[in-house]
XYZ file of C-alpha atoms in Angstrom:
319
model
C 0.000 0.000 0.000
C 1.461 3.337 -1.052
C 2.005 5.917 1.647
C 0.903 9.508 1.282
C 3.679 12.070 0.873
C 5.111 13.174 4.172
C 6.922 16.500 4.419
C 10.305 16.371 6.128
C 13.518 18.373 6.160
C 17.145 17.572 5.402
C 20.228 19.635 6.107
C 22.963 19.317 3.492
C 26.142 21.243 4.332
C 24.283 23.883 6.310
C 21.468 24.305 3.767
C 17.939 23.129 4.604
C 15.938 21.370 1.884
C 12.254 20.488 2.091
C 11.423 16.917 1.046
C 8.278 14.961 0.299
C 8.967 11.336 1.199
C 7.038 8.627 -0.619
C 7.802 4.910 -0.774
C 11.512 4.189 -0.758
C 13.158 7.566 -1.219
C 12.678 11.293 -1.009
C 11.607 13.959 -3.485
C 12.251 17.663 -3.264
C 9.203 19.903 -3.584
C 10.838 21.712 -6.506
C 7.843 21.626 -8.835
C 5.512 22.819 -6.094
C 7.802 25.729 -5.260
C 8.266 26.682 -8.920
C 4.519 26.546 -9.573
C 3.776 28.667 -6.510
C 6.452 31.196 -7.451
C 5.112 31.445 -11.023
C 1.561 31.988 -9.764
C 2.704 34.766 -7.434
C 4.631 36.454 -10.244
C 1.592 36.310 -12.531
C -0.602 37.859 -9.851
C 1.918 40.664 -9.344
C 2.145 41.273 -13.082
C -1.549 41.849 -13.725
C -0.898 43.602 -17.018
C 0.839 40.611 -18.603
C -1.072 38.811 -21.344
C -1.479 35.044 -21.561
C 0.778 34.892 -24.619
C 3.535 36.761 -22.813
C 3.320 34.437 -19.802
C 3.540 31.356 -22.011
C 6.501 32.837 -23.875
C 8.278 33.698 -20.657
C 7.693 30.202 -19.272
C 9.130 28.625 -22.426
C 12.155 30.891 -22.319
C 12.592 30.181 -18.618
C 12.521 26.423 -19.235
C 15.215 26.746 -21.910
C 17.404 28.811 -19.599
C 16.821 26.346 -16.770
C 17.793 23.402 -18.976
C 20.905 25.276 -20.109
C 21.983 25.956 -16.546
C 21.495 22.312 -15.588
C 23.463 21.125 -18.625
C 26.316 23.504 -17.767
C 26.307 22.323 -14.144
C 26.511 18.649 -15.139
C 29.253 19.442 -17.671
C 31.228 21.106 -14.885
C 30.755 18.158 -12.513
C 31.961 15.702 -15.170
C 35.268 17.583 -15.307
C 35.649 17.866 -11.552
C 38.104 15.495 -9.806
C 36.355 13.207 -7.283
C 38.152 14.830 -4.357
C 36.607 18.218 -5.198
C 33.165 16.951 -6.246
C 31.512 17.483 -2.864
C 32.723 21.096 -2.616
C 31.609 21.812 -6.181
C 28.199 20.206 -5.597
C 27.674 22.281 -2.463
C 28.424 25.450 -4.451
C 26.048 24.448 -7.259
C 23.267 23.716 -4.756
C 23.638 27.268 -3.478
C 23.661 28.741 -6.995
C 20.871 26.551 -8.423
C 18.437 25.761 -5.590
C 15.652 24.941 -8.078
C 17.772 22.093 -9.477
C 18.629 20.562 -6.097
C 16.773 17.306 -6.765
C 18.375 16.813 -10.188
C 21.856 17.588 -8.898
C 21.616 15.357 -5.826
C 20.242 12.446 -7.864
C 22.590 12.678 -10.874
C 25.932 13.618 -9.311
C 27.953 10.751 -7.838
C 30.182 11.612 -4.881
C 33.048 9.567 -3.409
C 31.590 6.869 -1.198
C 31.614 7.172 2.574
C 31.684 4.385 5.160
C 29.948 3.881 8.506
C 30.164 1.158 11.155
C 27.084 -0.905 11.987
C 26.962 -0.839 15.782
C 24.916 -4.031 15.984
C 26.874 -6.300 13.636
C 30.191 -4.408 13.982
C 30.576 -4.446 10.201
C 31.268 -1.484 7.945
C 28.823 -0.499 5.230
C 28.791 2.113 2.474
C 26.619 5.222 2.506
C 24.889 6.404 -0.653
C 21.607 7.843 -1.890
C 20.202 4.343 -2.379
C 20.152 3.418 1.321
C 19.220 6.890 2.506
C 15.930 8.102 3.966
C 15.944 11.742 5.137
C 19.210 12.058 7.129
C 19.462 8.344 8.047
C 21.188 5.448 6.280
C 20.116 1.806 6.330
C 22.680 -0.889 7.065
C 22.542 -3.981 4.816
C 23.689 -6.107 7.757
C 21.135 -5.227 10.435
C 18.477 -3.676 8.140
C 18.246 -0.746 10.571
C 18.646 2.987 10.052
C 21.329 5.097 11.707
C 20.413 7.532 13.181
C 17.259 5.577 14.099
C 14.249 6.359 11.906
C 10.847 5.161 13.052
C 9.110 5.161 9.669
C 12.141 4.388 7.524
C 11.242 2.424 4.390
C 12.438 -1.198 4.365
C 12.495 -3.726 1.503
C 9.887 -6.470 1.439
C 10.904 -9.882 2.765
C 11.612 -11.292 -0.700
C 13.900 -8.390 -1.575
C 15.530 -8.516 1.853
C 16.391 -12.212 1.437
C 17.924 -11.490 -1.967
C 19.824 -8.541 -0.465
C 21.335 -10.702 2.292
C 22.493 -13.310 -0.222
C 23.863 -10.640 -2.565
C 25.963 -9.068 0.206
C 27.498 -12.433 1.071
C 28.321 -13.280 -2.556
C 29.602 -9.792 -3.365
C 31.952 -9.901 -0.370
C 33.636 -12.947 -1.921
C 33.832 -11.189 -5.301
C 35.395 -8.125 -3.640
C 38.056 -10.186 -1.857
C 39.010 -12.046 -5.038
C 39.249 -9.009 -7.314
C 40.199 -6.228 -4.896
C 42.026 -8.118 -2.136
C 40.091 -6.255 0.532
C 38.037 -3.107 0.680
C 34.384 -2.633 1.629
C 31.272 -3.634 -0.299
C 27.532 -3.163 0.174
C 24.451 -4.212 -1.785
C 21.010 -2.604 -1.523
C 17.878 -3.951 -3.220
C 14.362 -2.537 -3.322
C 11.151 -2.958 -5.298
C 10.510 -1.034 -8.508
C 7.190 0.420 -9.619
C 6.913 -1.819 -12.718
C 6.885 -5.097 -10.731
C 10.637 -5.458 -11.073
C 13.370 -4.369 -8.692
C 16.543 -2.284 -8.522
C 19.868 -3.379 -7.043
C 22.842 -1.197 -6.147
C 26.291 -2.804 -5.777
C 28.992 -0.645 -4.165
C 32.732 -1.187 -3.675
C 35.211 1.105 -1.970
C 38.942 0.366 -1.838
C 41.506 2.694 -0.272
C 45.265 2.228 -0.301
C 48.262 4.059 1.126
C 51.816 3.307 0.027
C 51.096 -0.357 -0.669
C 52.333 -0.665 -4.236
C 55.157 1.089 -6.034
C 55.358 4.828 -5.515
C 51.677 5.306 -4.673
C 51.083 7.287 -1.492
C 47.301 7.669 -1.462
C 44.732 6.006 -3.692
C 41.017 5.225 -3.782
C 38.652 3.297 -6.038
C 34.889 3.829 -5.732
C 32.629 1.669 -7.903
C 28.847 2.149 -8.150
C 26.766 -0.372 -10.118
C 22.995 0.180 -10.342
C 20.951 -2.527 -12.080
C 17.298 -2.139 -12.967
C 15.642 -5.527 -13.430
C 12.364 -5.723 -15.310
C 9.524 -8.163 -14.601
C 10.015 -11.763 -15.660
C 8.406 -12.652 -18.991
C 8.587 -16.129 -20.558
C 11.476 -17.133 -18.335
C 13.620 -14.066 -19.111
C 14.123 -10.576 -17.716
C 15.637 -7.348 -18.998
C 18.644 -5.963 -17.094
C 19.880 -2.382 -17.430
C 23.234 -1.684 -15.740
C 24.645 1.796 -15.088
C 28.186 1.817 -13.717
C 30.361 4.621 -12.374
C 33.975 4.338 -11.235
C 35.795 7.154 -9.434
C 39.566 6.801 -9.215
C 42.152 8.911 -7.413
C 45.911 8.226 -7.258
C 48.689 10.320 -5.723
C 52.409 9.551 -5.938
C 55.294 11.350 -4.281
C 58.981 10.462 -4.645
C 62.265 12.232 -5.340
C 62.585 11.048 -8.937
C 59.153 11.947 -10.294
C 57.934 14.441 -7.696
C 54.288 14.789 -6.734
C 51.751 13.570 -9.271
C 47.966 13.271 -8.946
C 45.687 11.411 -11.327
C 41.954 11.384 -10.650
C 38.708 11.212 -12.551
C 35.546 9.231 -13.147
C 34.142 7.085 -15.928
C 30.569 5.969 -16.666
C 29.259 3.160 -18.825
C 25.895 1.518 -19.489
C 24.929 -2.012 -20.498
C 21.558 -3.628 -21.262
C 20.859 -7.343 -21.665
C 17.915 -9.734 -21.696
C 18.840 -12.959 -19.908
C 17.138 -16.154 -18.824
C 16.425 -16.304 -15.113
C 16.835 -20.067 -14.796
C 20.032 -19.616 -12.770
C 18.624 -16.713 -10.756
C 18.873 -12.938 -10.888
C 21.978 -12.841 -8.709
C 24.009 -14.916 -11.177
C 22.974 -12.724 -14.098
C 23.738 -9.490 -12.240
C 27.107 -10.835 -11.109
C 28.136 -11.729 -14.668
C 27.153 -8.282 -15.930
C 29.086 -6.495 -13.182
C 32.152 -8.686 -13.757
C 32.080 -7.966 -17.497
C 31.505 -4.248 -16.956
C 34.349 -3.894 -14.455
C 36.685 -5.644 -16.878
C 35.781 -3.123 -19.590
C 36.188 -0.205 -17.191
C 39.633 -1.397 -16.080
C 40.744 -1.784 -19.689
C 39.478 1.699 -20.544
C 41.289 3.225 -17.590
C 44.506 1.334 -18.310
C 44.687 1.668 -22.089
C 43.020 5.026 -22.677
C 43.371 7.204 -19.592
C 46.636 5.882 -18.169
C 48.029 5.354 -21.654
C 47.309 8.940 -22.734
C 48.663 10.305 -19.461
C 51.851 8.247 -19.830
C 52.262 9.481 -23.395
C 51.899 13.148 -22.402
C 54.232 12.843 -19.408
C 56.908 11.080 -21.447
C 56.620 13.777 -24.135
C 57.082 16.586 -21.618
C 59.651 14.811 -19.454
C 61.435 12.028 -21.365
C 62.736 9.270 -19.077
C 66.543 9.032 -18.624
C 66.873 5.915 -20.786
C 65.399 7.833 -23.747
C 67.721 10.813 -23.271
C 70.781 8.546 -23.221
C 69.920 6.838 -26.509
C 72.279 7.455 -29.429
C 71.670 6.887 -33.106
C 73.948 4.217 -34.616
C 76.845 5.425 -36.732
C 76.143 5.265 -40.456
């Protein structure tokens, strides 16, 4: 049974936002505020004609879309370490786009300890309700939230199994780190699953001093039809590496990459198997892109600007 919208408030970096909570998540009252503001402006401008109002609204929508496009273009070029500061500034500059910005911009993942199970879990928008976050281990919100939305029993059982399997996957591919999986029902009789991995490292390999890898995989699973289901995977990886040594000096490489994949697969082996195969394939493609394209281009530019000693010492053979 669907709940009626409940008004609540969230504080994000000192700024209060009004929410209307329904079902799993939260929704900013942006449309209500814009409609109310437009009605007040029309009342104050009694001399304006209907055609002028319609023209102004169309022009305002174009300007609004342009501002949002520019904001997202800026965030795509922002290093992950500065994304939170940039998002906070954009929220202050574009309060009417708060919902779009908060839902579309991915920030570096944060971690919290589950006091009941004594296990760490990852915080994100997909396990958030108001200012509280739900732990996949205890299925409880922290800080406690009386009416926090919880997955149904079927989704909860799948979520528990997914967290156990994904922990094994994380240990095999990442040799540590933290992972969390959150699953909830979708409106079209399917469900949505979010797989998260966070891996930090300090001075463990080579010249690296500080490094982090944040992976976000969101899979939308459609309803089962004739023994098959449609899977749509959206993946984001945020990478940050910092090296510091006497030979090369201080060097920082950071950025993010996004990819999408859609497949229709038989569900004979279960949804978890299908989602796992898609994530494994996607992460392989993302690693190859980072290694061959991003690291390769960076290596090429650095070697062009600062040739390594072995290149400088090369001599052409005598003719």
